Coordinates of C-alpha atoms in Angstrom, one line a residue:
X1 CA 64.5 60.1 36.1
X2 CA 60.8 59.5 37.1
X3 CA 58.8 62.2 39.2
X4 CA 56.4 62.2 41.7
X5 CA 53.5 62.4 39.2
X6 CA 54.9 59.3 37.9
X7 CA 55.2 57.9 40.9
X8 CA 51.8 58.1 42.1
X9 CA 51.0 56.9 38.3
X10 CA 52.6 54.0 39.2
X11 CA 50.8 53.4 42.5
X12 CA 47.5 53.2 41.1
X13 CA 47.4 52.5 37.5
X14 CA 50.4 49.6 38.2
X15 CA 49.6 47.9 35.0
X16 CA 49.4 51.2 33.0
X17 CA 46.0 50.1 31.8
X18 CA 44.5 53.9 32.4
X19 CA 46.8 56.3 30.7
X20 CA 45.6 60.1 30.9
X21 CA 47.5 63.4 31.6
X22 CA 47.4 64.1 35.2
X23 CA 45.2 62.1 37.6
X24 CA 41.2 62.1 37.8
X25 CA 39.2 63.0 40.7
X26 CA 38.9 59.1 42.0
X27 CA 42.6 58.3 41.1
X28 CA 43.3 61.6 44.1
X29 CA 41.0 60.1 46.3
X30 CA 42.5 56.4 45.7
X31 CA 46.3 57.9 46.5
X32 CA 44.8 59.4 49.8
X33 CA 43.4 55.6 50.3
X34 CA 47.0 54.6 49.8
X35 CA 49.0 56.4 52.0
X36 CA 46.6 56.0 54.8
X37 CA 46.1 52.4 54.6
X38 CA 48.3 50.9 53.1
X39 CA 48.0 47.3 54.3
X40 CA 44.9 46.3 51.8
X41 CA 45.2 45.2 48.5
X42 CA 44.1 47.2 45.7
X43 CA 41.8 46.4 42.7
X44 CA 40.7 48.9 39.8
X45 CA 38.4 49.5 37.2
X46 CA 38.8 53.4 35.5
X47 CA 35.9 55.4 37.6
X48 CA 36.3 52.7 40.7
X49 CA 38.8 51.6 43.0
X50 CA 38.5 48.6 45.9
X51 CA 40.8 48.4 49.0
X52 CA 40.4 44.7 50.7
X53 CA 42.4 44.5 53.6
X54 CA 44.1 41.2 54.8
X55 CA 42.4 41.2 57.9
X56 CA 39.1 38.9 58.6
X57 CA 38.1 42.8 60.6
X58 CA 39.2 45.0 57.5
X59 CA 36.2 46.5 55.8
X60 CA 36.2 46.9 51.7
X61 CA 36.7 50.6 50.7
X62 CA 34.8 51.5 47.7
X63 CA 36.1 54.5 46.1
X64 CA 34.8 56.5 43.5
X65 CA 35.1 60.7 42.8
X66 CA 32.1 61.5 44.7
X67 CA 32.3 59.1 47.6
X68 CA 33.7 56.3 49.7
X69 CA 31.8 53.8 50.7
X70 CA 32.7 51.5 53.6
X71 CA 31.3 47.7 53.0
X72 CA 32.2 44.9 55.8
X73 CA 33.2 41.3 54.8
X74 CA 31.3 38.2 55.2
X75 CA 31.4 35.2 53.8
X76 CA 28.4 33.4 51.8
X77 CA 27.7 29.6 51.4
X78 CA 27.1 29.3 47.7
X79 CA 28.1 25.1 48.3
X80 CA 27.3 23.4 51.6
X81 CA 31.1 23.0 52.7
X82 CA 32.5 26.6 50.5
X83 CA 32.5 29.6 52.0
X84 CA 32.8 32.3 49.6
X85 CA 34.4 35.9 50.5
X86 CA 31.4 38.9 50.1
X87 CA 30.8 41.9 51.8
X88 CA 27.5 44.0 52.9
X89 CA 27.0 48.1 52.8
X90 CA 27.8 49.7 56.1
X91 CA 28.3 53.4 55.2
X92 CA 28.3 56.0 52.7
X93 CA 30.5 59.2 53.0
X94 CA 31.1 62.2 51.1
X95 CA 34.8 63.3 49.6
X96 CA 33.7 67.1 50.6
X97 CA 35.2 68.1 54.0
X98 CA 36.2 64.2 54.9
X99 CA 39.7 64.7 56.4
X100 CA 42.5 62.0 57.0
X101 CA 41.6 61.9 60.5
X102 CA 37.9 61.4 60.0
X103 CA 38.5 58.5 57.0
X104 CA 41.0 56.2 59.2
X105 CA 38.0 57.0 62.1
X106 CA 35.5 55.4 59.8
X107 CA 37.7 52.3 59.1
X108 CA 38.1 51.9 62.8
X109 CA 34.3 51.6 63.0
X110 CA 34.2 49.6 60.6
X111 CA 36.7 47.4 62.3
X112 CA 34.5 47.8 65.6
X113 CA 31.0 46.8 64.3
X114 CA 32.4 44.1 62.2
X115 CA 34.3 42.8 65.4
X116 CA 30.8 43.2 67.2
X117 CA 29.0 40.8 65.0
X118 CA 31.1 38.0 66.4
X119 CA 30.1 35.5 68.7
X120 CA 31.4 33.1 70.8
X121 CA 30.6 29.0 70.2
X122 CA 28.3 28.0 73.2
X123 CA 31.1 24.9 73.3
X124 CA 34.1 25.9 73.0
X125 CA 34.3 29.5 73.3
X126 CA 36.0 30.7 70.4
X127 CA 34.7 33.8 69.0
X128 CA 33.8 33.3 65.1
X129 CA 31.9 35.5 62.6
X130 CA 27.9 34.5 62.7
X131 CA 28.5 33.0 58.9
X132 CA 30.6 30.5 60.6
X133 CA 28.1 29.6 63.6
X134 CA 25.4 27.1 63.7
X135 CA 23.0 26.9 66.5
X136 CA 25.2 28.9 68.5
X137 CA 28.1 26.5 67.4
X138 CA 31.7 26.6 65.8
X139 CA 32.0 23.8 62.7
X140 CA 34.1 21.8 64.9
X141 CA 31.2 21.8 67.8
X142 CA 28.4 21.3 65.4
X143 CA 29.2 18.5 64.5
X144 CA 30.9 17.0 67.8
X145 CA 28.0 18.3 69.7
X146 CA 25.0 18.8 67.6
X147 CA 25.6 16.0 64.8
X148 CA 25.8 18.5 62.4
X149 CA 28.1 17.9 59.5
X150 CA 28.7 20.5 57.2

């Protein structure tokens, strides 16, 4: 029969790559992560966990035993025509005294300023991320309006 404790095991160590008895400070704070959000997908090193949600608006979670650390996505141009998924710092939080309440209050921030950044093409309207606008333009626009190919 498996328990609770390996259960939550389970949940975060799915690979069973960090066997110890009981679960360490971040592996609490990474089950916390879990049941409050659990629409991102979870990556893992021993001392640090990452949520990435599946949402263009979800911001990375960073989660280690002394804090979470809130990052919002963009997306970088390492080629001309490839974008490439990355994310910038946005805040820094404490574990002590952060309450569920509070933690999915920071993620809808997060949410909010990363929905702020967007603007809409001077064309066409659509709203897009500024990674994705040139001259005040959508891709499709730039180069249907401006002659610029990307």
């Amino acid at each position: 029969m498996t328990s609770a404790r390996d259960l939550e095991r389970m949940e975060i160590d799915p690979d069973g790559r960090y066997q110890v008895s009981g679960l360490t400070q971040v592996e609490r704070h990474a089950l916390r992560v879990i049941k409050l959000l659990w629409l991102y997908r979870m990556e893992r090193t021993r001392d640090v966990f990452q949520f990435t949600g599946f949402d263009l608006m979800d911001p990375i979670l960073v989660v280690t035993a002394e804090s979470l650390e809130l990052r919002l996505p963009r997306s970088e141009w390492p080629h001309p025509n490839i974008p490439a998924p990355s994310s910038r710092f946005w805040k820094r939080v404490g574990w002590e005294g952060l309450d569920d309440a509070t933690l999915t209050g920071l993620v809808d921030e997060a949410r909010q300023a990363r929905s702020g950044e967007y603007n809409a093409c001077r064309f066409c309207g659509q709203r897009r991320s500024p990674e994705f606008l040139t001259g005040g333009a959508c891709d499709d626009c730039a180069a249907r309006h401006l002659g610029i190919i990307h």
